[in-house]
Coordinates of C-alpha atoms in Angstrom, one line a residue:
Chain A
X1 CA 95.5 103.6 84.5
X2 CA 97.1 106.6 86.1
X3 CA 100.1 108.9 85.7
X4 CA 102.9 107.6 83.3
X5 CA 102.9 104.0 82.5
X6 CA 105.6 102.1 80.7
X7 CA 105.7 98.5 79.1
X8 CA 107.6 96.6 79.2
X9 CA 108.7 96.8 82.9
X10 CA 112.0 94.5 82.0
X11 CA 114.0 93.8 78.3
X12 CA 116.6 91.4 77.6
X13 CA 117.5 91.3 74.2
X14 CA 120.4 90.4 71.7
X15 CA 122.7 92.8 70.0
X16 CA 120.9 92.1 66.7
X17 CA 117.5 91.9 67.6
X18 CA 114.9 95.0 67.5
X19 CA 112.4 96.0 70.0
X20 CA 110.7 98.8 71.2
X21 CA 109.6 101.0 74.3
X22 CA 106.1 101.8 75.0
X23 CA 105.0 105.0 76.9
X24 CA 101.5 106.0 78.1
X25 CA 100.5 109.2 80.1
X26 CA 97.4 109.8 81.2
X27 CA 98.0 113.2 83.2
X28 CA 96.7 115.4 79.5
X29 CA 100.3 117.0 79.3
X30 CA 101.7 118.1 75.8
X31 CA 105.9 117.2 76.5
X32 CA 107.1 113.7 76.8
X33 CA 110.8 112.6 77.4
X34 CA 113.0 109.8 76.9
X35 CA 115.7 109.9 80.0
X36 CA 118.5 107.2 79.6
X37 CA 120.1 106.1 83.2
X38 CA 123.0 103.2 83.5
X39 CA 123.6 102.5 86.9
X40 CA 124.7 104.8 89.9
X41 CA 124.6 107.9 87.2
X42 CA 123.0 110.5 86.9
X43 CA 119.9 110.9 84.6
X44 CA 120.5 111.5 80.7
X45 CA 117.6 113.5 78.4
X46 CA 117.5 111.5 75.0
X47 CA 114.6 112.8 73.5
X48 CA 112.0 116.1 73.5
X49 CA 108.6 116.0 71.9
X50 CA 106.0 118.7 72.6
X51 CA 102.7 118.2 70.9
X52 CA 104.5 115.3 68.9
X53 CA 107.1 117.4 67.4
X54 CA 110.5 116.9 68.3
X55 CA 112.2 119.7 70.0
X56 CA 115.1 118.6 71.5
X57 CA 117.8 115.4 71.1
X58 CA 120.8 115.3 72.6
X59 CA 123.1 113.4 70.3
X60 CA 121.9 110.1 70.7
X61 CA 123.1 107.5 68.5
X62 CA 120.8 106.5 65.5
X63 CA 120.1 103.1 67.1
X64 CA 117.5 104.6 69.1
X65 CA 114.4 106.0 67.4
X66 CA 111.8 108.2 69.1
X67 CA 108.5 108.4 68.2
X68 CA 105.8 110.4 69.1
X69 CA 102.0 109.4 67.1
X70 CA 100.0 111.7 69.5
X71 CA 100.5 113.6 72.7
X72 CA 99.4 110.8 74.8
X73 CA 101.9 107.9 73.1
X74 CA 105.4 107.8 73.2
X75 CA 107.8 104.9 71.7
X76 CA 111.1 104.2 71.4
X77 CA 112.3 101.8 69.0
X78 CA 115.9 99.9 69.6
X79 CA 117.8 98.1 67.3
X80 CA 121.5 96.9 67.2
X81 CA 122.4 97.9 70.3
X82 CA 124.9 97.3 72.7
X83 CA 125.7 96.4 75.7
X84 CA 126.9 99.5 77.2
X85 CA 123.0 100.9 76.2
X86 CA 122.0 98.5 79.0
X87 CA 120.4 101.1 81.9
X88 CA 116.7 102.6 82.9
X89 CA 115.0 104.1 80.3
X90 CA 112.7 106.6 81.7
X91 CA 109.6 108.1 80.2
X92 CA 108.3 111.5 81.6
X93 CA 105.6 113.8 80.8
X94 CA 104.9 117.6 81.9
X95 CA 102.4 120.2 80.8
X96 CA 105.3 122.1 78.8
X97 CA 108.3 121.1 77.3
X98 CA 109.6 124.9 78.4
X99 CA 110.4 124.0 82.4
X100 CA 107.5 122.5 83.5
X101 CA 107.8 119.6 86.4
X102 CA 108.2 116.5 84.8
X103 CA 106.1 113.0 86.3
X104 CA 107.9 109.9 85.3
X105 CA 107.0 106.5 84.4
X106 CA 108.5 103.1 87.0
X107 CA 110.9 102.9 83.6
X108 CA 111.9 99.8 81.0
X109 CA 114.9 98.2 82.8
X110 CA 117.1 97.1 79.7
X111 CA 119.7 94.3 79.2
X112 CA 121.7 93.8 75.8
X113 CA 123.4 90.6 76.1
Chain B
X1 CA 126.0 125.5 79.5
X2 CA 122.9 125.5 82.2
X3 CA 124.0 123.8 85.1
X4 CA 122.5 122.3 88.6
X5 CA 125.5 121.4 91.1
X6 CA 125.1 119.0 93.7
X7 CA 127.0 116.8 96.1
X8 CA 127.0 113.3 95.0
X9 CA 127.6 112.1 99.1
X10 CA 127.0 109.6 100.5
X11 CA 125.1 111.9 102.9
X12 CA 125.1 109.5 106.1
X13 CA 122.4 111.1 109.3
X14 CA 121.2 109.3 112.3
X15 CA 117.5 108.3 112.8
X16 CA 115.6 111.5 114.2
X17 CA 118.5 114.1 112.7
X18 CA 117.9 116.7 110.6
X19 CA 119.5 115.8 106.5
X20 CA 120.3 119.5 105.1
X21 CA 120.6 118.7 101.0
X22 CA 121.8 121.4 98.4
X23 CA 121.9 122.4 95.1
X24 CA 123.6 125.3 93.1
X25 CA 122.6 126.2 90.0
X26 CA 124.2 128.7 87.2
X27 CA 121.4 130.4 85.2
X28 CA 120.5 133.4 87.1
X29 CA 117.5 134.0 85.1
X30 CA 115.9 130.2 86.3
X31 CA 112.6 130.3 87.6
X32 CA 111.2 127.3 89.9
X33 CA 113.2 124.8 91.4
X34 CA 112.2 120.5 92.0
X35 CA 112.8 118.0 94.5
X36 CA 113.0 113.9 93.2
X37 CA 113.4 111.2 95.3
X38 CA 114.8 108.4 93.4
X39 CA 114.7 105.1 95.4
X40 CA 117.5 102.7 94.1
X41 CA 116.2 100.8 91.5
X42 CA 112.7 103.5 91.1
X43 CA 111.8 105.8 89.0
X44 CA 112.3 109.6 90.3
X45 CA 109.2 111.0 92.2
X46 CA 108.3 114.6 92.1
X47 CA 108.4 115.8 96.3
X48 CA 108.8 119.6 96.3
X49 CA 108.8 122.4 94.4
X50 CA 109.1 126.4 95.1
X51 CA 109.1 129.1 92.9
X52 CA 109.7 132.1 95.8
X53 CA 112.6 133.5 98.1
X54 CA 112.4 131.7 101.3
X55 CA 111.1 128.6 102.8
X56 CA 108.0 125.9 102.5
X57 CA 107.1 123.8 104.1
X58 CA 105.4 119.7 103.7
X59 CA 104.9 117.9 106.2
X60 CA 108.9 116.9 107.4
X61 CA 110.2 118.3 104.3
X62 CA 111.1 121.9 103.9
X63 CA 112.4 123.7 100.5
X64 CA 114.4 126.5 100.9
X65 CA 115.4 129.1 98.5
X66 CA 117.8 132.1 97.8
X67 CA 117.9 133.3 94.2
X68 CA 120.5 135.9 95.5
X69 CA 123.2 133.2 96.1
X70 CA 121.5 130.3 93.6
X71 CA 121.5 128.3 95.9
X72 CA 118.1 125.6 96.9
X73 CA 118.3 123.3 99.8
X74 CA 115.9 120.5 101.1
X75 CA 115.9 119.6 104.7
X76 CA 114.0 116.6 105.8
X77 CA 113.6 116.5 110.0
X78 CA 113.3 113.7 112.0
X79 CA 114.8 111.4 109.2
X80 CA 113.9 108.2 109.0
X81 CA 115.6 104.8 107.5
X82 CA 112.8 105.1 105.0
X83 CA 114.3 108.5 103.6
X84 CA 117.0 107.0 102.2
X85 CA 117.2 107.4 98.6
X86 CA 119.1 109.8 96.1
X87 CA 117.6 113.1 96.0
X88 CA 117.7 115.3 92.4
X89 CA 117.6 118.8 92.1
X90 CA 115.9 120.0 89.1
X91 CA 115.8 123.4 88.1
X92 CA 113.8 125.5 85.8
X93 CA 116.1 127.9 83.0
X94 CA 112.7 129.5 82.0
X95 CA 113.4 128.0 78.0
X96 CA 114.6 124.6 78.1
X97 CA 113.5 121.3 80.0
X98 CA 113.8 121.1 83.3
X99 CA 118.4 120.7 84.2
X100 CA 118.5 117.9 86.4
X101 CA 121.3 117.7 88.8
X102 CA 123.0 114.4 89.8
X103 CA 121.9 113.8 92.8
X104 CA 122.7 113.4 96.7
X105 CA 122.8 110.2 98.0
X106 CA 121.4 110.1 101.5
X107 CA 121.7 107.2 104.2
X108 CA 119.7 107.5 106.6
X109 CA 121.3 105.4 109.9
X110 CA 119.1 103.5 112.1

């Protein structure tokens, strides 16, 4: 595997079930990112982690939850959602979370039915 | 607020034409400056970058920069259908993530 790999590539689920995101890079950066984008907008940062520490999220509602068990590994964990959270979800990874260029992953397309 | 400006278009150009793209940004103090290609439906893929004054050069594409005015443009010469895709600006404050702007859509006419 190379780059930024995601799994599942496409998620349907129900408004009360719980899945999760999966995000692999393989480039030896130190930042990861969640990016949420619904259709024809524009890209929207979620989540920050730099050496698996958070350092960044941009009021996203508590029905997502990041996490981050090594630099490498990156998940994001879904539950009750709705179906307005149906978009992309993007994973990206960068050598610093301080304005480094970012590689991204082909993305989880989501539906909440 | 850090902030990357760009037209959304649609930026419509006929096969062979030069597509002139450009982005605005509001932190003076930002340092290097990223061009994504985002196919409809794709994920956005890193194309250029430049950090100096001036212009570089890849292949059809050519980053241009003036830190004077804030102001980064792509052009892509002899444009081809297969250009066709939004185009991000991304630019770097120095402290924070990488500011994404929201994109140009360009069409690229056969």
């Amino acid at each position: 595997e190379t780059g930024v790999t995601q799994t599942p590539r496409h998620l349907v689920m129900g408004m009360t079930n719980k899945k999760s995101l999966k995000c692999e890079q393989h480039l030896g950066h130190n930042a990861m990112y969640w990016y949420k984008q619904s259709a024809k907008k524009p890209l929207e940062l979620m989540f920050v982690y730099s050496l698996e520490e958070r350092v960044e999220n941009n009021s996203v509602p508590s029905r997502f939850s990041p996490e981050c068990p090594n630099s490498s590994h990156l998940f994001l964990h879904l539950h009750t959602l709705q179906p307005e959270d149906s978009a992309l979800y993007l994973c990206a990874s960068s050598q610093s979370w301080r304005g480094s260029e970012q590689y991204f992953g082909p993305g989880t397309r989501l539906t909440v039915t | 607020q850090k902030e990357v400006e760009q037209n959304s278009g649609p930026l419509s150009v006929p096969e062979g034409a030069i597509a002139s793209l450009n982005c605005t940004y509001s932190d003076r103090g930002s340092q290097s400056f990223f061009w994504y290609r985002q196919y409809s439906g794709k994920s956005p893929e890193l194309i250029m970058f430049i950090y100096s004054n001036g212009d570089k050069e890849d292949g059809r594409f050519t980053a241009q920069l003036n830190k004077a005015s804030q102001y980064v443009s792509l052009l892509i010469r002899d444009s081809q259908p297969s250009d066709s895709a939004t185009y991000l600006c991304a630019v770097n404050p120095g402290n924070t993530p990488l500011v994404f702007g929201k994109g140009t859509r360009l069409s690229v006419i056969a």
